[in-house]
């Protein structure tokens, strides 16, 4: 489906809710959309051993949040590189072939400079945005906190915030049912994609195991951290009137509602 105007979307959902799945499906239904994930931007920097990546690596490993200025800089540079926002308020020809690897060279910037929030905010003061439908994006993972949302509010006009709302008990059941065949990476779920013989891989007949990060206590903690961070974030967007929540117990239950609402708001007639 074609879009009539630029959609600037934030996607919020607990770990394990299927944000990646919904993003993929929206991109398939609306090819003018792009997905930008703050976690992916950070991981690309870690992989490329950039100064920012080296600094972020330890923080990510511990499961903590990287400083606001760091993540804000990455997301804004990505949008600027794609010619979707213009810090100097002068729209330029936009470029679809941009990727994180073409981000400006920050090798000469020191860490203190990279983490200086006032300087990054002032260097992007009053940006203008590209309004062509091809500049539509879904932001996944950013903003993560109400303070990040407040900073973003003054820089980029977000026009829809999607909250994927699945009960935590359903997410926990799904995780508990997840089994993998470690050598091949094949994964199963005892509720909706069970192996032919319980506990064994369909192809090799070898034993299935749990993923190391599917430990129940770890997941309870991840969901609790999400609840703490997301409540003020959701409240923030509810007050602004941009929040739209969709309830569902599975990705297949959520997708049709999401595509319908998205089309109603953004698709060309
Ligand atoms: P994700 O792939 O979204 O789970 O992100 C992986 C890691 O990157 C997180 O655990 C954080 O350490 C970091 N990260 C991603 N997005 C943000 C953000 N908006 N603010 C701070 N840290 C972030």
Coordinates of C-alpha atoms and ligand atoms in Angstrom, one line a residue:
X1 CA 0.0 0.0 0.0
X2 CA 1.2 3.5 -0.8
X3 CA 1.4 6.2 1.9
X4 CA -0.1 9.6 1.5
X5 CA 2.2 11.4 4.0
X6 CA 5.2 10.8 6.1
X7 CA 4.6 8.5 9.0
X8 CA 7.0 9.1 11.9
X9 CA 6.3 6.2 14.3
X10 CA 7.5 5.0 17.7
X11 CA 7.0 1.4 18.5
X12 CA 6.8 0.4 22.2
X13 CA 6.4 -3.1 23.5
X14 CA 7.8 -5.4 26.1
X15 CA 10.7 -7.8 25.3
X16 CA 9.3 -10.9 23.7
X17 CA 6.1 -9.2 22.5
X18 CA 7.1 -9.5 18.8
X19 CA 8.1 -5.9 17.9
X20 CA 10.5 -7.2 15.2
X21 CA 7.7 -9.3 13.7
X22 CA 5.2 -6.4 13.6
X23 CA 7.9 -4.1 12.2
X24 CA 8.7 -6.6 9.4
X25 CA 5.0 -7.0 8.6
X26 CA 4.3 -3.3 8.5
X27 CA 7.4 -2.8 6.2
X28 CA 6.0 -5.5 3.9
X29 CA 2.5 -3.9 3.8
X30 CA 3.9 -0.4 3.4
X31 CA 7.2 -0.6 1.5
X32 CA 7.8 3.2 1.9
X33 CA 8.4 2.6 5.6
X34 CA 11.9 2.0 7.1
X35 CA 12.7 0.6 10.5
X36 CA 15.3 2.1 12.7
X37 CA 16.3 0.2 15.9
X38 CA 18.4 2.0 18.5
X39 CA 19.8 -1.4 19.6
X40 CA 20.9 -2.2 16.0
X41 CA 22.6 1.2 15.6
X42 CA 24.5 0.6 18.9
X43 CA 25.4 -3.0 17.9
X44 CA 26.7 -1.7 14.4
X45 CA 28.9 0.7 16.3
X46 CA 30.2 -2.0 18.6
X47 CA 30.9 -4.2 15.7
X48 CA 32.8 -1.5 13.8
X49 CA 34.8 -0.7 17.0
X50 CA 33.9 3.1 16.8
X51 CA 34.8 5.1 19.9
X52 CA 31.1 5.3 20.7
X53 CA 30.8 1.6 20.2
X54 CA 33.7 0.8 22.4
X55 CA 32.3 2.9 25.2
X56 CA 28.7 1.5 24.8
X57 CA 29.8 -2.1 24.7
X58 CA 30.3 -2.6 28.4
X59 CA 27.1 -0.7 29.2
X60 CA 25.1 -2.9 26.9
X61 CA 26.7 -6.1 28.3
X62 CA 25.6 -5.2 31.8
X63 CA 22.0 -4.5 30.4
X64 CA 22.1 -0.9 31.5
X65 CA 20.9 2.0 29.4
X66 CA 23.6 4.0 27.5
X67 CA 23.6 7.8 28.2
X68 CA 20.8 9.8 26.6
X69 CA 23.2 12.0 24.6
X70 CA 24.9 9.0 23.1
X71 CA 21.7 7.3 21.8
X72 CA 20.2 10.6 20.8
X73 CA 23.3 11.4 18.7
X74 CA 23.1 8.1 16.9
X75 CA 19.4 8.3 16.1
X76 CA 19.6 11.9 14.9
X77 CA 22.7 11.2 12.8
X78 CA 20.9 8.3 11.2
X79 CA 17.8 10.5 10.4
X80 CA 20.1 13.3 9.1
X81 CA 22.1 10.9 7.0
X82 CA 19.0 9.7 5.3
X83 CA 18.0 13.4 4.7
X84 CA 14.8 13.0 6.7
X85 CA 15.7 15.8 9.2
X86 CA 17.7 18.9 8.5
X87 CA 19.4 20.5 11.5
X88 CA 20.0 23.6 9.5
X89 CA 16.3 23.8 8.5
X90 CA 17.2 23.6 4.8
X91 CA 15.6 20.5 3.1
X92 CA 18.1 18.8 0.7
X93 CA 17.7 16.0 -1.8
X94 CA 17.0 12.9 0.2
X95 CA 18.9 9.6 0.0
X96 CA 17.4 6.2 0.4
X97 CA 20.6 4.2 0.3
X98 CA 21.9 5.2 3.7
X99 CA 23.0 2.8 6.3
X100 CA 24.6 3.0 9.7
X101 CA 27.9 2.3 8.2
X102 CA 27.8 5.6 6.4
X103 CA 27.4 7.6 9.6
X104 CA 29.9 10.5 9.9
X105 CA 33.3 9.6 11.2
X106 CA 33.3 10.3 14.9
X107 CA 36.8 8.9 15.5
X108 CA 38.2 12.3 16.4
X109 CA 35.4 13.1 18.9
X110 CA 36.2 12.3 22.5
X111 CA 33.7 10.6 24.8
X112 CA 33.0 13.7 26.9
X113 CA 31.9 15.5 23.7
X114 CA 29.9 12.6 22.5
X115 CA 28.0 12.5 25.8
X116 CA 27.4 16.3 26.1
X117 CA 23.6 16.5 25.9
X118 CA 23.2 20.3 25.6
X119 CA 25.7 20.4 22.7
X120 CA 23.9 17.7 20.7
X121 CA 20.5 19.3 21.4
X122 CA 21.7 22.7 20.4
X123 CA 23.3 21.4 17.2
X124 CA 19.9 20.0 16.1
X125 CA 17.8 23.0 17.4
X126 CA 14.7 23.6 15.3
X127 CA 15.3 21.0 12.6
X128 CA 12.9 20.7 9.7
X129 CA 11.6 17.3 8.6
X130 CA 11.2 15.8 5.1
X131 CA 7.4 15.2 4.5
X132 CA 7.7 12.9 1.6
X133 CA 6.0 9.5 2.3
X134 CA 9.4 7.8 1.5
X135 CA 10.9 9.4 4.6
X136 CA 8.5 7.4 6.9
X137 CA 10.1 5.5 9.7
X138 CA 9.4 3.3 12.7
X139 CA 11.7 3.9 15.7
X140 CA 12.2 0.8 17.8
X141 CA 13.9 1.0 21.2
X142 CA 14.1 4.8 21.2
X143 CA 12.9 6.7 23.2
X144 CA 13.1 4.3 26.1
X145 CA 12.4 6.8 28.9
X146 CA 10.2 9.8 29.4
X147 CA 13.2 12.1 29.5
X148 CA 14.4 10.8 26.1
X149 CA 10.8 11.4 24.8
X150 CA 10.8 14.9 26.1
X151 CA 14.1 15.7 24.3
X152 CA 12.8 14.0 21.1
X153 CA 9.6 16.0 21.2
X154 CA 11.5 19.2 20.6
X155 CA 13.4 17.8 17.6
X156 CA 11.3 15.5 15.6
X157 CA 7.5 15.6 15.2
X158 CA 6.3 12.1 15.9
X159 CA 2.8 11.5 14.6
X160 CA 1.9 8.1 16.1
X161 CA 3.1 6.0 19.1
X162 CA 2.2 2.4 18.8
X163 CA 2.0 0.3 22.0
X164 CA 1.9 -3.5 21.5
X165 CA 0.1 -4.6 24.6
X166 CA 0.3 -8.3 25.4
X167 CA -0.1 -9.6 29.0
X168 CA 3.2 -10.5 30.7
X169 CA 1.8 -13.9 31.7
X170 CA 1.3 -14.7 27.9
X171 CA 4.8 -13.6 27.1
X172 CA 6.2 -15.8 30.0
X173 CA 4.2 -18.8 28.7
X174 CA 5.6 -18.3 25.3
X175 CA 9.2 -18.1 26.6
X176 CA 8.6 -21.2 28.8
X177 CA 7.5 -23.1 25.7
X178 CA 10.5 -22.2 23.6
X179 CA 13.1 -24.9 22.8
X180 CA 16.0 -24.8 20.3
X181 CA 18.2 -27.3 18.5
X182 CA 21.5 -25.5 19.3
X183 CA 23.7 -26.8 16.5
X184 CA 21.3 -25.7 13.7
X185 CA 19.5 -22.8 15.4
X186 CA 16.1 -24.4 14.7
X187 CA 13.5 -23.3 17.2
X188 CA 10.3 -24.8 18.4
X189 CA 7.4 -23.8 20.7
X190 CA 5.4 -26.4 22.6
X191 CA 2.2 -24.4 22.2
X192 CA 2.2 -23.4 18.5
X193 CA 5.2 -25.0 16.7
X194 CA 5.9 -28.3 18.6
X195 CA 8.5 -30.8 17.4
X196 CA 7.1 -34.0 16.0
X197 CA 8.5 -35.9 19.0
X198 CA 8.5 -34.0 22.3
X199 CA 12.0 -32.8 23.2
X200 CA 13.7 -33.9 19.9
X201 CA 14.8 -32.0 16.8
X202 CA 12.6 -32.9 13.7
X203 CA 15.6 -33.2 11.3
X204 CA 18.4 -34.9 13.4
X205 CA 16.4 -36.4 16.3
X206 CA 18.9 -34.8 18.7
X207 CA 17.9 -33.4 22.0
X208 CA 16.4 -29.9 22.2
X209 CA 17.7 -27.4 24.8
X210 CA 16.6 -24.1 26.3
X211 CA 18.3 -20.9 25.1
X212 CA 20.7 -19.5 27.7
X213 CA 18.8 -16.2 27.9
X214 CA 15.4 -18.0 28.3
X215 CA 15.9 -18.4 32.0
X216 CA 12.6 -17.5 33.8
X217 CA 14.1 -15.3 36.4
X218 CA 16.0 -13.3 33.8
X219 CA 12.8 -12.7 31.8
X220 CA 10.8 -11.7 34.9
X221 CA 13.5 -9.1 35.6
X222 CA 13.5 -7.9 31.9
X223 CA 9.8 -7.5 32.0
X224 CA 9.8 -5.6 35.3
X225 CA 12.5 -3.2 34.0
X226 CA 10.3 -2.6 30.9
X227 CA 7.3 -1.9 33.1
X228 CA 9.2 0.6 35.2
X229 CA 10.6 2.4 32.1
X230 CA 7.6 2.3 29.9
X231 CA 4.9 3.4 32.3
X232 CA 6.1 7.1 32.4
X233 CA 6.8 6.9 28.6
X234 CA 3.3 5.7 27.8
X235 CA 1.8 8.3 30.1
X236 CA 3.9 11.0 28.4
X237 CA 2.5 10.1 24.9
X238 CA -1.0 9.5 26.2
X239 CA -1.0 13.1 27.5
X240 CA 0.2 14.3 24.1
X241 CA -2.6 12.4 22.4
X242 CA -0.2 10.4 20.1
X243 CA -0.5 7.0 21.8
X244 CA -2.4 4.2 20.2
X245 CA -2.5 0.8 22.0
X246 CA -3.3 -2.5 20.4
X247 CA -4.1 -5.6 22.5
X248 CA -3.4 -9.1 21.5
X249 CA -2.1 -12.4 22.8
X250 CA -0.1 -13.3 19.6
X251 CA 1.5 -11.5 16.7
X252 CA -1.2 -12.9 14.4
X253 CA -3.9 -11.3 16.5
X254 CA -2.2 -7.9 16.6
X255 CA -1.1 -7.5 12.9
X256 CA -4.5 -7.1 11.2
X257 CA -5.5 -4.4 13.8
X258 CA -2.2 -2.6 13.3
X259 CA -2.2 -2.7 9.5
X260 CA -5.9 -1.4 9.5
X261 CA -5.2 1.5 11.8
X262 CA -2.0 2.4 10.1
X263 CA -3.7 2.4 6.7
X264 CA -6.5 4.5 8.0
X265 CA -4.1 7.1 9.2
X266 CA -1.4 7.2 6.5
X267 CA -2.4 5.2 3.4
X268 CA -3.1 7.0 0.1
X269 CA -6.8 6.7 -0.9
Ligands
LIG1 P1 17.6 -3.5 22.3 O1 18.1 -4.2 21.1 O2 16.6 -2.4 22.0 O3 17.2 -4.4 23.4 O4 18.9 -2.7 22.9 C1 20.1 -3.3 23.3 C2 20.8 -2.4 24.4 O5 21.2 -1.2 23.8 C3 20.0 -2.0 25.6 O6 20.0 -3.0 26.6 C4 20.7 -0.7 26.0 O7 21.9 -1.0 26.7 C5 21.0 -0.1 24.7 N1 19.9 0.8 24.2 C6 19.1 0.6 23.2 N2 18.3 1.7 23.0 C7 18.5 2.5 24.1 C8 18.0 3.8 24.5 N3 16.9 4.3 23.9 N4 18.5 4.4 25.6 C9 19.6 3.8 26.2 N5 20.1 2.6 25.9 C10 19.6 2.0 24.8

